PDB file of C-alpha atoms and ligand atoms in Angstrom:
ATOM      1  CA  MET A   1     115.349 -98.725  36.323  1.00 50.00           C
ATOM      2  CA  GLU A   2     112.122 -99.304  34.447  1.00 48.00           C
ATOM      3  CA  GLU A   3     112.189 -98.533  30.747  1.00 41.00           C
ATOM      4  CA  SER A   4     109.122 -96.315  31.143  1.00 45.00           C
ATOM      5  CA  GLN A   5     111.181 -93.955  33.283  1.00 87.00           C
ATOM      6  CA  LEU A   6     113.454 -93.060  30.395  1.00 94.00           C
ATOM      7  CA  LEU A   7     112.735 -90.100  28.132  1.00 96.00           C
ATOM      8  CA  ILE A   8     114.697 -89.617  24.913  1.00 97.00           C
ATOM      9  CA  ARG A   9     114.631 -85.965  23.844  1.00 98.00           C
ATOM     10  CA  ARG A  10     116.740 -83.357  22.071  1.00 98.00           C
ATOM     11  CA  MET A  11     119.693 -81.946  24.009  1.00 98.00           C
ATOM     12  CA  GLN A  12     119.237 -78.416  25.322  1.00 98.00           C
ATOM     13  CA  GLU A  13     121.805 -75.849  26.390  1.00 98.00           C
ATOM     14  CA  ALA A  14     120.953 -76.433  30.078  1.00 98.00           C
ATOM     15  CA  ASP A  15     121.907 -80.127  29.678  1.00 98.00           C
ATOM     16  CA  ILE A  16     125.488 -79.371  28.682  1.00 98.00           C
ATOM     17  CA  PRO A  17     127.180 -79.610  32.129  1.00 98.00           C
ATOM     18  CA  GLN A  18     125.691 -83.105  32.662  1.00 98.00           C
ATOM     19  CA  VAL A  19     126.428 -84.104  29.065  1.00 98.00           C
ATOM     20  CA  HIS A  20     130.033 -83.032  29.514  1.00 98.00           C
ATOM     21  CA  GLU A  21     130.257 -85.026  32.749  1.00 98.00           C
ATOM     22  CA  ILE A  22     129.015 -88.183  30.989  1.00 98.00           C
ATOM     23  CA  ASP A  23     131.517 -87.564  28.192  1.00 98.00           C
ATOM     24  CA  THR A  24     134.422 -87.060  30.624  1.00 98.00           C
ATOM     25  CA  LEU A  25     133.507 -90.235  32.536  1.00 98.00           C
ATOM     26  CA  SER A  26     133.195 -92.250  29.328  1.00 98.00           C
ATOM     27  CA  LEU A  27     135.695 -91.236  26.665  1.00 96.00           C
ATOM     28  CA  SER A  28     139.420 -90.561  26.714  1.00 95.00           C
ATOM     29  CA  LEU A  29     139.104 -87.597  24.332  1.00 96.00           C
ATOM     30  CA  PRO A  30     136.017 -85.778  25.663  1.00 97.00           C
ATOM     31  CA  TRP A  31     134.652 -82.750  23.865  1.00 98.00           C
ATOM     32  CA  SER A  32     134.666 -79.369  25.595  1.00 98.00           C
ATOM     33  CA  GLU A  33     131.455 -77.793  26.889  1.00 98.00           C
ATOM     34  CA  ARG A  34     132.006 -75.190  24.195  1.00 98.00           C
ATOM     35  CA  SER A  35     131.881 -77.877  21.510  1.00 98.00           C
ATOM     36  CA  TYR A  36     128.540 -79.095  22.831  1.00 98.00           C
ATOM     37  CA  ARG A  37     127.255 -75.520  22.930  1.00 98.00           C
ATOM     38  CA  PHE A  38     128.168 -75.177  19.253  1.00 98.00           C
ATOM     39  CA  GLU A  39     126.323 -78.405  18.406  1.00 98.00           C
ATOM     40  CA  VAL A  40     123.189 -77.392  20.339  1.00 98.00           C
ATOM     41  CA  CYS A  41     123.032 -73.706  19.441  1.00 98.00           C
ATOM     42  CA  GLU A  42     124.778 -73.214  16.110  1.00 98.00           C
ATOM     43  CA  ASN A  43     125.443 -76.318  14.048  1.00 98.00           C
ATOM     44  CA  ARG A  44     122.414 -76.680  11.835  1.00 97.00           C
ATOM     45  CA  ALA A  45     123.564 -80.147  10.729  1.00 98.00           C
ATOM     46  CA  ALA A  46     123.634 -81.418  14.319  1.00 98.00           C
ATOM     47  CA  ARG A  47     120.874 -83.445  15.924  1.00 98.00           C
ATOM     48  CA  PRO A  48     122.009 -83.849  19.553  1.00 98.00           C
ATOM     49  CA  TRP A  49     120.031 -86.137  21.890  1.00 98.00           C
ATOM     50  CA  VAL A  50     119.874 -87.129  25.548  1.00 98.00           C
ATOM     51  CA  ALA A  51     118.224 -89.972  27.452  1.00 98.00           C
ATOM     52  CA  GLU A  52     116.821 -88.640  30.712  1.00 97.00           C
ATOM     53  CA  ALA A  53     116.004 -90.910  33.644  1.00 96.00           C
ATOM     54  CA  THR A  54     113.415 -90.034  36.274  1.00 93.00           C
ATOM     55  CA  LEU A  55     114.573 -91.159  39.727  1.00 90.00           C
ATOM     56  CA  PRO A  56     112.216 -92.574  42.410  1.00 88.00           C
ATOM     57  CA  ASP A  57     112.128 -89.182  44.175  1.00 89.00           C
ATOM     58  CA  GLY A  58     110.927 -87.547  40.951  1.00 90.00           C
ATOM     59  CA  SER A  59     114.191 -85.816  40.157  1.00 92.00           C
ATOM     60  CA  ARG A  60     115.766 -86.221  36.719  1.00 94.00           C
ATOM     61  CA  LYS A  61     119.221 -87.215  35.648  1.00 95.00           C
ATOM     62  CA  LEU A  62     120.798 -87.598  32.238  1.00 97.00           C
ATOM     63  CA  ALA A  63     121.713 -91.229  31.588  1.00 97.00           C
ATOM     64  CA  ALA A  64     123.164 -90.874  28.094  1.00 98.00           C
ATOM     65  CA  MET A  65     123.918 -88.498  25.265  1.00 98.00           C
ATOM     66  CA  LEU A  66     124.515 -88.692  21.518  1.00 98.00           C
ATOM     67  CA  VAL A  67     125.367 -86.237  18.750  1.00 98.00           C
ATOM     68  CA  LEU A  68     124.421 -87.065  15.159  1.00 98.00           C
ATOM     69  CA  TRP A  69     125.218 -84.961  12.116  1.00 98.00           C
ATOM     70  CA  LEU A  70     122.782 -85.132   9.220  1.00 98.00           C
ATOM     71  CA  ILE A  71     124.206 -83.951   5.896  1.00 98.00           C
ATOM     72  CA  LEU A  72     121.968 -84.532   2.878  1.00 96.00           C
ATOM     73  CA  ASP A  73     121.259 -88.278   2.911  1.00 98.00           C
ATOM     74  CA  GLU A  74     124.127 -89.222   5.257  1.00 98.00           C
ATOM     75  CA  ALA A  75     123.962 -89.508   9.018  1.00 98.00           C
ATOM     76  CA  HIS A  76     127.164 -89.538  11.036  1.00 98.00           C
ATOM     77  CA  ILE A  77     127.213 -90.516  14.693  1.00 98.00           C
ATOM     78  CA  ALA A  78     129.746 -88.071  16.073  1.00 98.00           C
ATOM     79  CA  THR A  79     129.697 -89.175  19.710  1.00 98.00           C
ATOM     80  CA  VAL A  80     127.650 -91.337  22.049  1.00 98.00           C
ATOM     81  CA  ALA A  81     128.094 -92.288  25.699  1.00 98.00           C
ATOM     82  CA  VAL A  82     126.064 -93.756  28.535  1.00 98.00           C
ATOM     83  CA  HIS A  83     126.759 -92.728  32.145  1.00 97.00           C
ATOM     84  CA  PRO A  84     128.655 -95.582  33.875  1.00 97.00           C
ATOM     85  CA  ASP A  85     125.784 -96.007  36.390  1.00 95.00           C
ATOM     86  CA  TYR A  86     123.339 -96.709  33.553  1.00 96.00           C
ATOM     87  CA  ARG A  87     125.226 -99.113  31.313  1.00 97.00           C
ATOM     88  CA  ARG A  88     124.027-102.544  30.154  1.00 97.00           C
ATOM     89  CA  LYS A  89     120.377-101.562  30.497  1.00 96.00           C
ATOM     90  CA  GLY A  90     119.713-101.162  26.786  1.00 97.00           C
ATOM     91  CA  ILE A  91     119.905 -97.358  26.906  1.00 97.00           C
ATOM     92  CA  GLY A  92     122.781 -96.981  24.439  1.00 98.00           C
ATOM     93  CA  LEU A  93     120.983 -99.167  21.904  1.00 98.00           C
ATOM     94  CA  ARG A  94     117.671 -97.351  22.348  1.00 98.00           C
ATOM     95  CA  LEU A  95     119.221 -93.886  22.125  1.00 98.00           C
ATOM     96  CA  THR A  96     121.243 -94.760  19.015  1.00 98.00           C
ATOM     97  CA  ALA A  97     118.238 -96.383  17.346  1.00 98.00           C
ATOM     98  CA  HIS A  98     116.114 -93.332  18.155  1.00 98.00           C
ATOM     99  CA  ALA A  99     118.656 -90.892  16.700  1.00 98.00           C
ATOM    100  CA  LEU A 100     119.000 -93.016  13.551  1.00 98.00           C
ATOM    101  CA  ALA A 101     115.229 -93.352  13.142  1.00 98.00           C
ATOM    102  CA  ASP A 102     114.885 -89.586  13.389  1.00 98.00           C
ATOM    103  CA  ALA A 103     117.669 -89.129  10.826  1.00 98.00           C
ATOM    104  CA  ALA A 104     115.986 -91.626   8.492  1.00 98.00           C
ATOM    105  CA  GLN A 105     112.688 -89.773   8.837  1.00 97.00           C
ATOM    106  CA  ASN A 106     114.565 -86.624   7.857  1.00 97.00           C
ATOM    107  CA  GLY A 107     116.178 -88.017   4.719  1.00 97.00           C
ATOM    108  CA  ALA A 108     119.174 -90.091   5.811  1.00 98.00           C
ATOM    109  CA  LYS A 109     119.752 -93.236   3.777  1.00 98.00           C
ATOM    110  CA  THR A 110     123.123 -94.336   5.186  1.00 98.00           C
ATOM    111  CA  ALA A 111     124.751 -93.902   8.605  1.00 98.00           C
ATOM    112  CA  TYR A 112     128.473 -93.883   9.380  1.00 98.00           C
ATOM    113  CA  LEU A 113     130.585 -93.813  12.494  1.00 98.00           C
ATOM    114  CA  GLU A 114     134.138 -94.369  13.674  1.00 98.00           C
ATOM    115  CA  VAL A 115     134.863 -96.599  16.646  1.00 98.00           C
ATOM    116  CA  ARG A 116     138.120 -97.536  18.327  1.00 98.00           C
ATOM    117  CA  ALA A 117     139.415-100.893  17.128  1.00 98.00           C
ATOM    118  CA  GLY A 118     139.586-102.028  20.766  1.00 97.00           C
ATOM    119  CA  ASN A 119     136.118-100.817  21.798  1.00 98.00           C
ATOM    120  CA  PHE A 120     134.344-104.148  21.517  1.00 98.00           C
ATOM    121  CA  SER A 121     131.281-103.176  23.588  1.00 97.00           C
ATOM    122  CA  ALA A 122     130.439-100.285  21.271  1.00 98.00           C
ATOM    123  CA  GLN A 123     131.147-102.425  18.201  1.00 98.00           C
ATOM    124  CA  GLU A 124     128.707-105.074  19.472  1.00 98.00           C
ATOM    125  CA  LEU A 125     126.048-102.446  20.009  1.00 98.00           C
ATOM    126  CA  TYR A 126     126.499-101.100  16.487  1.00 98.00           C
ATOM    127  CA  GLN A 127     126.433-104.615  15.014  1.00 98.00           C
ATOM    128  CA  LYS A 128     123.112-105.227  16.764  1.00 97.00           C
ATOM    129  CA  LEU A 129     121.767-102.226  14.875  1.00 97.00           C
ATOM    130  CA  GLY A 130     123.054-103.661  11.584  1.00 97.00           C
ATOM    131  CA  PHE A 131     126.282-101.675  11.181  1.00 98.00           C
ATOM    132  CA  ARG A 132     129.111-103.439   9.347  1.00 98.00           C
ATOM    133  CA  VAL A 133     132.814-102.595   9.175  1.00 98.00           C
ATOM    134  CA  GLU A 134     133.610-100.775   5.927  1.00 98.00           C
ATOM    135  CA  GLY A 135     137.232 -99.875   6.469  1.00 98.00           C
ATOM    136  CA  VAL A 136     140.011 -98.901   8.848  1.00 98.00           C
ATOM    137  CA  ARG A 137     141.428 -95.459   9.513  1.00 97.00           C
ATOM    138  CA  PRO A 138     144.965 -96.215  10.748  1.00 97.00           C
ATOM    139  CA  ARG A 139     146.179 -94.359  13.879  1.00 97.00           C
ATOM    140  CA  TYR A 140     143.035 -92.207  13.876  1.00 96.00           C
ATOM    141  CA  TYR A 141     142.924 -91.341  17.600  1.00 96.00           C
ATOM    142  CA  ARG A 142     145.430 -88.774  18.704  1.00 94.00           C
ATOM    143  CA  ASP A 143     145.807 -89.927  22.332  1.00 95.00           C
ATOM    144  CA  ASN A 144     147.119 -93.466  21.714  1.00 95.00           C
ATOM    145  CA  HIS A 145     147.160 -93.622  17.895  1.00 96.00           C
ATOM    146  CA  GLU A 146     144.640 -96.466  17.968  1.00 97.00           C
ATOM    147  CA  ASP A 147     143.056 -97.406  14.648  1.00 98.00           C
ATOM    148  CA  ALA A 148     139.422 -96.480  13.984  1.00 98.00           C
ATOM    149  CA  LEU A 149     137.014 -98.868  12.328  1.00 98.00           C
ATOM    150  CA  LEU A 150     134.692 -97.115   9.916  1.00 98.00           C
ATOM    151  CA  MET A 151     131.258 -98.720  10.267  1.00 98.00           C
ATOM    152  CA  ALA A 152     128.270 -98.157   8.008  1.00 98.00           C
ATOM    153  CA  LEU A 153     124.570 -98.967   8.065  1.00 98.00           C
ATOM    154  CA  GLU A 154     122.901 -98.768   4.668  1.00 98.00           C
ATOM    155  CA  ASN A 155     119.240 -98.485   3.704  1.00 97.00           C
ATOM    156  CA  LEU A 156     118.167 -96.945   7.014  1.00 98.00           C
ATOM    157  CA  ASN A 157     114.703 -98.165   7.923  1.00 97.00           C
ATOM    158  CA  ALA A 158     112.961 -95.642  10.168  1.00 97.00           C
ATOM    159  CA  GLU A 159     110.230 -98.028  11.293  1.00 97.00           C
ATOM    160  CA  ALA A 160     112.569-100.868  12.213  1.00 97.00           C
ATOM    161  CA  LEU A 161     114.864 -98.457  14.054  1.00 97.00           C
ATOM    162  CA  GLN A 162     111.966 -96.860  15.902  1.00 96.00           C
ATOM    163  CA  ALA A 163     110.841-100.316  17.024  1.00 96.00           C
ATOM    164  CA  LEU A 164     114.316-100.887  18.531  1.00 96.00           C
ATOM    165  CA  ALA A 165     114.190 -97.453  20.189  1.00 96.00           C
ATOM    166  CA  GLY A 166     111.139 -98.578  22.196  1.00 89.00           C
TER     167      GLY A 166
HETATM  168  C1  COA B 201     129.276 -98.432  24.371  1.00 54.03           C
HETATM  169  C2  COA B 201     128.158 -97.882  25.269  1.00 54.03           C
HETATM  170  C3  COA B 201     127.586 -96.611  24.652  1.00 54.03           C
HETATM  171  C4  COA B 201     127.062 -98.954  25.380  1.00 54.03           C
HETATM  172  O1  COA B 201     125.973 -98.396  26.104  1.00 54.03           O
HETATM  173  P1  COA B 201     125.007 -99.329  26.972  1.00 54.03           P
HETATM  174  O2  COA B 201     123.786 -98.567  27.284  1.00 54.03           O
HETATM  175  O3  COA B 201     125.755 -99.900  28.116  1.00 54.03           O
HETATM  176  O4  COA B 201     124.698-100.490  25.925  1.00 54.03           O
HETATM  177  P2  COA B 201     123.366-101.374  25.860  1.00 54.03           P
HETATM  178  O5  COA B 201     122.959-101.778  27.240  1.00 54.03           O
HETATM  179  O6  COA B 201     122.357-100.681  25.025  1.00 54.03           O
HETATM  180  O7  COA B 201     123.942-102.660  25.106  1.00 54.03           O
HETATM  181  C5  COA B 201     123.488-103.065  23.832  1.00 54.03           C
HETATM  182  C6  COA B 201     124.392-104.191  23.375  1.00 54.03           C
HETATM  183  O8  COA B 201     125.721-103.714  23.153  1.00 54.03           O
HETATM  184  C7  COA B 201     126.667-104.719  23.581  1.00 54.03           C
HETATM  185  N1  COA B 201     127.399-104.259  24.772  1.00 54.03           N
HETATM  186  C8  COA B 201     127.197-103.120  25.476  1.00 54.03           C
HETATM  187  N2  COA B 201     128.092-103.036  26.479  1.00 54.03           N
HETATM  188  C9  COA B 201     128.867-104.135  26.414  1.00 54.03           C
HETATM  189  C10 COA B 201     129.959-104.611  27.175  1.00 54.03           C
HETATM  190  N3  COA B 201     130.442-103.927  28.230  1.00 54.03           N
HETATM  191  N4  COA B 201     130.520-105.786  26.814  1.00 54.03           N
HETATM  192  C11 COA B 201     130.058-106.494  25.759  1.00 54.03           C
HETATM  193  N5  COA B 201     128.999-106.090  24.994  1.00 54.03           N
HETATM  194  C12 COA B 201     128.432-104.930  25.320  1.00 54.03           C
HETATM  195  C13 COA B 201     125.849-105.939  23.943  1.00 54.03           C
HETATM  196  O9  COA B 201     125.670-106.698  22.766  1.00 54.03           O
HETATM  197  C14 COA B 201     124.565-105.306  24.396  1.00 54.03           C
HETATM  198  O10 COA B 201     123.461-106.168  24.342  1.00 54.03           O
HETATM  199  P3  COA B 201     123.154-107.132  25.613  1.00 54.03           P
HETATM  200  O11 COA B 201     123.215-106.283  26.843  1.00 54.03           O
HETATM  201  O12 COA B 201     121.780-107.646  25.307  1.00 54.03           O
HETATM  202  O13 COA B 201     124.213-108.174  25.605  1.00 54.03           O
HETATM  203  C15 COA B 201     128.688 -97.603  26.717  1.00 54.03           C
HETATM  204  O14 COA B 201     129.387 -98.736  27.174  1.00 54.03           O
HETATM  205  C16 COA B 201     129.588 -96.404  26.815  1.00 54.03           C
HETATM  206  O15 COA B 201     129.137 -95.275  27.029  1.00 54.03           O
HETATM  207  N6  COA B 201     130.915 -96.622  26.654  1.00 54.03           N
HETATM  208  C17 COA B 201     131.896 -95.547  26.756  1.00 54.03           C
HETATM  209  C18 COA B 201     131.748 -94.566  25.596  1.00 54.03           C
HETATM  210  C19 COA B 201     131.891 -95.242  24.258  1.00 54.03           C
HETATM  211  O16 COA B 201     132.641 -96.191  24.073  1.00 54.03           O
HETATM  212  N7  COA B 201     131.138 -94.715  23.272  1.00 54.03           N
HETATM  213  C20 COA B 201     131.165 -95.206  21.913  1.00 54.03           C
HETATM  214  C21 COA B 201     132.178 -94.440  21.146  1.00 54.03           C
HETATM  215  S1  COA B 201     132.257 -95.010  19.442  1.00 54.03           S
END
């Protein structure tokens, strides 16, 4: 898939069934469709995003989704996933960089996230964006009681992030 065929845009209510499918295929504790509806329609702190691919026949399919919460000068990446068919193409990095650049443009100075201690692919992605481990939340995940690493990225630089977003 060519990079030019990917559009990063805000999530809309009509996207939610596909967003939920990506979530279910990707994460062991997926959110409900109702949770996404709350983020899109009601949560004023939420900045939910999708990456939409245009297929050769002109149809469109969601390749990835991300929800960021922006509270004063702190951004929190609440969830992010790339559809299994679209992984290792740079989409997760671009989408995360785009969401962070937007947050920085809207006042965020620091970004935080939690990631499973065993989720090395996501940790590598976050490290490429400059995130560093700040602490551990023991037994954070309720399905297998896995620890969460708390990662932080300070001094968000909108221009540098936008350059990574492509
Ligand atoms: C983690 C995830 C979002 C990465 O998305 P992606 O689009 O495949 O990632 P990218 O192609 O942008 O990769 C960027 C970098 O992250 C790292 N990375 C991504 N997937 C990796 C993997 N499977 N193994 C090792 N490193 C990986 C690499 O450093 C990669 O750079 P490279 O391809 O130049 O080596 C995706 O694997 C996913 O949806 N996983 C399930 C959901 C999840 O874990 N979400 C995060 C919750 S905190």
